[in-house]
mmCIF file of N, CA and C in Angstrom:
data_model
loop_
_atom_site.group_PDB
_atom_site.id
_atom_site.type_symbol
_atom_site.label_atom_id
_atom_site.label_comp_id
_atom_site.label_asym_id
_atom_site.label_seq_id
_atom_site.Cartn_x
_atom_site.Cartn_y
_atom_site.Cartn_z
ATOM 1 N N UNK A 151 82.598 -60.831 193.816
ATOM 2 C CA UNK A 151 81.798 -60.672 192.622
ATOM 3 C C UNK A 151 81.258 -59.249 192.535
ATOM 4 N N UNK A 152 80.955 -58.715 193.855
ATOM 5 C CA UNK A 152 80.506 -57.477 193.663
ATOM 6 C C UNK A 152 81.546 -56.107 193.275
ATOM 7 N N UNK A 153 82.859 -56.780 193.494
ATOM 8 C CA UNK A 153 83.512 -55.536 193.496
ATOM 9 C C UNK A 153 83.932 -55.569 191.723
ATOM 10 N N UNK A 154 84.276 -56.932 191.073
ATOM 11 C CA UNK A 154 84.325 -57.675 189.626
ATOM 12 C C UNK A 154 83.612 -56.561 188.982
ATOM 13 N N UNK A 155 82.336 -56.849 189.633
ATOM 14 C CA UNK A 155 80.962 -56.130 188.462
ATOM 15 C C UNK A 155 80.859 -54.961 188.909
ATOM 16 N N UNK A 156 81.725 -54.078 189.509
ATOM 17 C CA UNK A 156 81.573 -52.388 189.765
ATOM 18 C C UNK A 156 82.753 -52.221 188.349
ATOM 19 N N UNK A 157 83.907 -52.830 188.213
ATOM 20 C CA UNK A 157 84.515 -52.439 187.939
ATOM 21 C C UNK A 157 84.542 -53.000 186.340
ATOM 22 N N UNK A 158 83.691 -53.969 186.199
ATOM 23 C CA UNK A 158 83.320 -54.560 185.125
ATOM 24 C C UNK A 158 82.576 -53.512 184.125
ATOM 25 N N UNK A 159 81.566 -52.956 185.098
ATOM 26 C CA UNK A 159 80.649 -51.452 184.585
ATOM 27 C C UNK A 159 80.956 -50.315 184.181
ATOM 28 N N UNK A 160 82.092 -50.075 185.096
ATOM 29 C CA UNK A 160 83.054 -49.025 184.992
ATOM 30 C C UNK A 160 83.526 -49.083 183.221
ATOM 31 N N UNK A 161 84.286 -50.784 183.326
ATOM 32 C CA UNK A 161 84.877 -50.348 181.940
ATOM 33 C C UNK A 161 83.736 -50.918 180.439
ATOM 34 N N UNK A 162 82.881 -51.044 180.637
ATOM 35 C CA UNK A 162 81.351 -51.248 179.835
ATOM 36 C C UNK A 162 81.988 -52.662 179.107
ATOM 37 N N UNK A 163 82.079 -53.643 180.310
ATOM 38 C CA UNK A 163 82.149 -55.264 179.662
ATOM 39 C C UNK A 163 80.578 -55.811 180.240
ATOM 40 N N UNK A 164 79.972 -55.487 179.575
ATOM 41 C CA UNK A 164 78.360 -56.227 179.449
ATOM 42 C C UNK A 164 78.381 -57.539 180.207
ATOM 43 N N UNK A 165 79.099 -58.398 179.772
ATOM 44 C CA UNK A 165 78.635 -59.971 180.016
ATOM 45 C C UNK A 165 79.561 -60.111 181.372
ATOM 46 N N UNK A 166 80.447 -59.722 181.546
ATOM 47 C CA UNK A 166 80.976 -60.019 182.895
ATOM 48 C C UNK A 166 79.614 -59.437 184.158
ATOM 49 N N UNK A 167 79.297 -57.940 183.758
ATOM 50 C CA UNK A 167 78.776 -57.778 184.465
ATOM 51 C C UNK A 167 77.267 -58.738 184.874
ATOM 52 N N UNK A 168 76.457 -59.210 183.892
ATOM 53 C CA UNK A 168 75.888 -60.348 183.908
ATOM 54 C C UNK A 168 76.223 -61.508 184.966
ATOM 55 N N UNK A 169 77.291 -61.928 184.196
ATOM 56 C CA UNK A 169 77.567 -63.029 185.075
ATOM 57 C C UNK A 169 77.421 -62.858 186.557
ATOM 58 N N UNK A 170 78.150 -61.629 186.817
ATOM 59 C CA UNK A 170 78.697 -61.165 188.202
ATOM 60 C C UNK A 170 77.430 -60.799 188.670
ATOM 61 N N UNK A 171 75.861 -60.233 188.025
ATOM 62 C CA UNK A 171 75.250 -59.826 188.725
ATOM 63 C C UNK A 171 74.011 -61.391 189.360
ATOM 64 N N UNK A 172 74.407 -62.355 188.328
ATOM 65 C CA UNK A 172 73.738 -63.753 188.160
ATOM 66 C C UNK A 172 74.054 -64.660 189.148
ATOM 67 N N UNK A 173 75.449 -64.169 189.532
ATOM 68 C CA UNK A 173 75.943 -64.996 190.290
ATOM 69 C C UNK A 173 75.649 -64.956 192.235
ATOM 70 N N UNK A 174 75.552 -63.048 192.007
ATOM 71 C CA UNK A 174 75.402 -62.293 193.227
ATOM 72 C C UNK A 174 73.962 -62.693 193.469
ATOM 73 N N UNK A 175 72.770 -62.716 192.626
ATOM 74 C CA UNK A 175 71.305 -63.321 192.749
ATOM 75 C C UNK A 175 71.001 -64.739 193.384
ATOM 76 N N UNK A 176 72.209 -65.574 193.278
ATOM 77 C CA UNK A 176 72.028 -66.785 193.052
ATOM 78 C C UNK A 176 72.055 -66.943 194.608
ATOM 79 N N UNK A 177 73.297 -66.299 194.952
ATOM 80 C CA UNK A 177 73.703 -66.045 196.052
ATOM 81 C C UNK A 177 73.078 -65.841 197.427
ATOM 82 N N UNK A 178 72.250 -64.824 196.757
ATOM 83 C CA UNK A 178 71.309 -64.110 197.793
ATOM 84 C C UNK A 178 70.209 -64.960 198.121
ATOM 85 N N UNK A 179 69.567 -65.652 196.923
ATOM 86 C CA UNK A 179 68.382 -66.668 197.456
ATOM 87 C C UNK A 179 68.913 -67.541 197.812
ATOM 88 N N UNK A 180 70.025 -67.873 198.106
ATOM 89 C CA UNK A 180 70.515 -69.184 198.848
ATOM 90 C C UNK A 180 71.055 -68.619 200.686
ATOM 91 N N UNK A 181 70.940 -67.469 200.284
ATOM 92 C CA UNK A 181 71.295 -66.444 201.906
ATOM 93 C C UNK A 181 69.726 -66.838 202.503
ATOM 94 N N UNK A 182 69.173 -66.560 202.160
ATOM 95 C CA UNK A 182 67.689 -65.883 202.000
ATOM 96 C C UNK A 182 66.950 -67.145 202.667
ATOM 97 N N UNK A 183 67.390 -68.511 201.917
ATOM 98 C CA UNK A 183 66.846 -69.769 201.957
ATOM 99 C C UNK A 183 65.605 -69.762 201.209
ATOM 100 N N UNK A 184 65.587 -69.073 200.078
ATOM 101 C CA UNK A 184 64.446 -69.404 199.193
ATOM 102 C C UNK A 184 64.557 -70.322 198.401
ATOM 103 N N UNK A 185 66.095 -70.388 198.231
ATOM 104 C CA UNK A 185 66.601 -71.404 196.921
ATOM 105 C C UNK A 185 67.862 -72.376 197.585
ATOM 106 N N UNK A 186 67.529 -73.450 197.996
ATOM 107 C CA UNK A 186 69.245 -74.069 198.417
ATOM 108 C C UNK A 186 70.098 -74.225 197.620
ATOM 109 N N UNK A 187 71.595 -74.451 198.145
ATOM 110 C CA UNK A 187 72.530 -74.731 197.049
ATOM 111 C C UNK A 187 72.782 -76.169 196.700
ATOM 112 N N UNK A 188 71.884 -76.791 195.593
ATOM 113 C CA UNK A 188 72.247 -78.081 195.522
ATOM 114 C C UNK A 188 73.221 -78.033 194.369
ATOM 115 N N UNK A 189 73.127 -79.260 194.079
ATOM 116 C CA UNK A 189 74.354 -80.071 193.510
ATOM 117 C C UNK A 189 74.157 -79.138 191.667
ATOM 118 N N UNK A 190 73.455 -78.621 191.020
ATOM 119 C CA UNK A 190 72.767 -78.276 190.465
ATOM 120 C C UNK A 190 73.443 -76.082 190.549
ATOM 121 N N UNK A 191 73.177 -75.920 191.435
ATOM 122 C CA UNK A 191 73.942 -74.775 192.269
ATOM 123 C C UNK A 191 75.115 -74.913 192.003
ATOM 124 N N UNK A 192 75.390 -75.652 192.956
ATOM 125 C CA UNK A 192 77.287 -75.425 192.601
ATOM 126 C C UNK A 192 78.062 -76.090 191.108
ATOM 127 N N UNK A 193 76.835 -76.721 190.601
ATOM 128 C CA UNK A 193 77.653 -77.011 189.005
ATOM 129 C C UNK A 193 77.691 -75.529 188.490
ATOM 130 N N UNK A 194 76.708 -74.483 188.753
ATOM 131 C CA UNK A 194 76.881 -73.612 188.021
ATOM 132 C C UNK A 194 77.476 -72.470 188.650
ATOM 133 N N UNK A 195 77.655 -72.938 189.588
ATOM 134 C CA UNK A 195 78.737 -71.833 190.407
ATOM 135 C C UNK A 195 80.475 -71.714 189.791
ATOM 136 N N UNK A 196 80.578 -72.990 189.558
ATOM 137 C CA UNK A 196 82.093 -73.585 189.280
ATOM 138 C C UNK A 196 81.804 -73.270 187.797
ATOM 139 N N UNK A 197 80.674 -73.409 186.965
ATOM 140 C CA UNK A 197 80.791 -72.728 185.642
ATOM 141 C C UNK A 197 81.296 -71.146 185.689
ATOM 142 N N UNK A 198 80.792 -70.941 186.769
ATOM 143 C CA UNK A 198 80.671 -68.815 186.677
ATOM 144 C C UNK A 198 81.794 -68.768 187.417
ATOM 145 N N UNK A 199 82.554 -69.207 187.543
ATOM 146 C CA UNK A 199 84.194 -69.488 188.627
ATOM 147 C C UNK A 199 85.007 -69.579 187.554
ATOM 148 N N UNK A 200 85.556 -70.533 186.442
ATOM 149 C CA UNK A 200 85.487 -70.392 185.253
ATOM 150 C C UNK A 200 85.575 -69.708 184.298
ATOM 151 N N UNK A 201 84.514 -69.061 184.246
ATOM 152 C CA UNK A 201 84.203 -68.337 182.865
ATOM 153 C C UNK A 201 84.661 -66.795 183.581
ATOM 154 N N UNK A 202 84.235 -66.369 185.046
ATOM 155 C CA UNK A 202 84.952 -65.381 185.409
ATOM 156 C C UNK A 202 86.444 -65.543 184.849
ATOM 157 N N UNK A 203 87.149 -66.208 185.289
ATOM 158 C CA UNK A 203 88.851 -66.655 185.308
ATOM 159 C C UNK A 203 89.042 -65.990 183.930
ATOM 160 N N UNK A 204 88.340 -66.832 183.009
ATOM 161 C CA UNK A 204 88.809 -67.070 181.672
ATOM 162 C C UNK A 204 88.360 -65.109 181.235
ATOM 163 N N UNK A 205 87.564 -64.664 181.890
ATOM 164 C CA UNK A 205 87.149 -63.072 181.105
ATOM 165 C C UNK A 205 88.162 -62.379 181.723
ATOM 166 N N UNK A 206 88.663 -62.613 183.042
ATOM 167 C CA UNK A 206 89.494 -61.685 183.963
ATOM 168 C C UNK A 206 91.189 -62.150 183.141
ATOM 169 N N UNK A 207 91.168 -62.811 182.700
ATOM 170 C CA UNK A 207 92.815 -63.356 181.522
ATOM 171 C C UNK A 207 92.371 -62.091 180.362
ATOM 172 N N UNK A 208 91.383 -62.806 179.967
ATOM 173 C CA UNK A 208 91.395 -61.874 178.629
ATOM 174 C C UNK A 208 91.579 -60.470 178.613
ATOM 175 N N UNK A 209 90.774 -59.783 179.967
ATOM 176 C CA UNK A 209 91.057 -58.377 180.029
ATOM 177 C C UNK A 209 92.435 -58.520 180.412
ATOM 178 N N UNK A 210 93.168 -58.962 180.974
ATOM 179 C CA UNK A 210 94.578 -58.747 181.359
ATOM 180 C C UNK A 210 95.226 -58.672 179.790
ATOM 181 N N UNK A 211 94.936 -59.564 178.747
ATOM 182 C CA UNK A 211 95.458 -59.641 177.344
ATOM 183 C C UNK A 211 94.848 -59.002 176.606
ATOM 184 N N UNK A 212 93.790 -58.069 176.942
ATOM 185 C CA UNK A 212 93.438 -57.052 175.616
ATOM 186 C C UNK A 212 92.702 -57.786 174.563
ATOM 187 N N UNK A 213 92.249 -59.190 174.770
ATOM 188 C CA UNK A 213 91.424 -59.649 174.023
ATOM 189 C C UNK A 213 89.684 -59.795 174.143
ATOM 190 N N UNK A 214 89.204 -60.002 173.226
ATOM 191 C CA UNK A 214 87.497 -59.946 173.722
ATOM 192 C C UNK A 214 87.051 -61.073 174.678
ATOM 193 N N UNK A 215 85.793 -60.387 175.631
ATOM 194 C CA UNK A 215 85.714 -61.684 176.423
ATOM 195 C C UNK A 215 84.933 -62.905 175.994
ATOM 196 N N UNK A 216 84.841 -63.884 176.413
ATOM 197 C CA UNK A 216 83.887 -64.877 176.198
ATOM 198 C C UNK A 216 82.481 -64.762 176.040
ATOM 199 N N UNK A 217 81.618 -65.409 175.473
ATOM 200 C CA UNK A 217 80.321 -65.362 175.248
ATOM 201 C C UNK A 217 79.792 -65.435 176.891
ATOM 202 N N UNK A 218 79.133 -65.169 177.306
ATOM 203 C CA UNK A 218 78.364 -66.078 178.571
ATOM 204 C C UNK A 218 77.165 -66.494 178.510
ATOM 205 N N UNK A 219 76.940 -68.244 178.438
ATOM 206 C CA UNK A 219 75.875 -68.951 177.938
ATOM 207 C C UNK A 219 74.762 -68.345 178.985
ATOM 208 N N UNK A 220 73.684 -67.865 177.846
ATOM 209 C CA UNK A 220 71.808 -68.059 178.670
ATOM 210 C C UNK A 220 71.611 -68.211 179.655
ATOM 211 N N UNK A 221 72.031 -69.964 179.448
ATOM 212 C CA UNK A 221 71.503 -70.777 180.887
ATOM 213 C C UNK A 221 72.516 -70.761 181.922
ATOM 214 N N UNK A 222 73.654 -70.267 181.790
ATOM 215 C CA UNK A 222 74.185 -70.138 182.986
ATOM 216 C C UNK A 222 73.938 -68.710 183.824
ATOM 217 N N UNK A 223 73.625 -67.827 182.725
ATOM 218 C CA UNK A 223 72.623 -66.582 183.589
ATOM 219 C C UNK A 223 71.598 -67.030 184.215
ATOM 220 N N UNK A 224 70.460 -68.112 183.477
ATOM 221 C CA UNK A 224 69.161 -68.318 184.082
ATOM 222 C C UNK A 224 69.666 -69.460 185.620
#
């Protein structure tokens, strides 16, 4: 994810980098043990697994990327 969102920045795709930086946060408080990974966690992990896939196609096709919902940032 971290290397996604260097290169995400590089080419100024906003919402990937989001995701990628949402995802890397999520991450860390679950390193950290501030936040565990429940069931709740990994639903939205497998959302941002996903919606990565589906933005990393589109840049391969030159098309715009996907929205990335709010609440899967929050």
């Amino acid at each position: 994810f971290h290397t996604i969102k260097g290169g995400a920045g590089f080419l100024d795709l906003a919402g990937m980098v989001a995701l990628c930086h949402a995802f890397e946060d999520r991450l860390d408080v679950a390193r950290t043990g501030e936040s565990p990974l429940d069931a709740l966690a990994f639903d939205g992990a497998q959302q941002a697994l996903d919606l990565l896939a589906d933005m990393l196609d589109c840049v391969a096709a030159g098309r715009p990327l996907p929205a990335v919902p709010q609440g899967l940032i929050n």
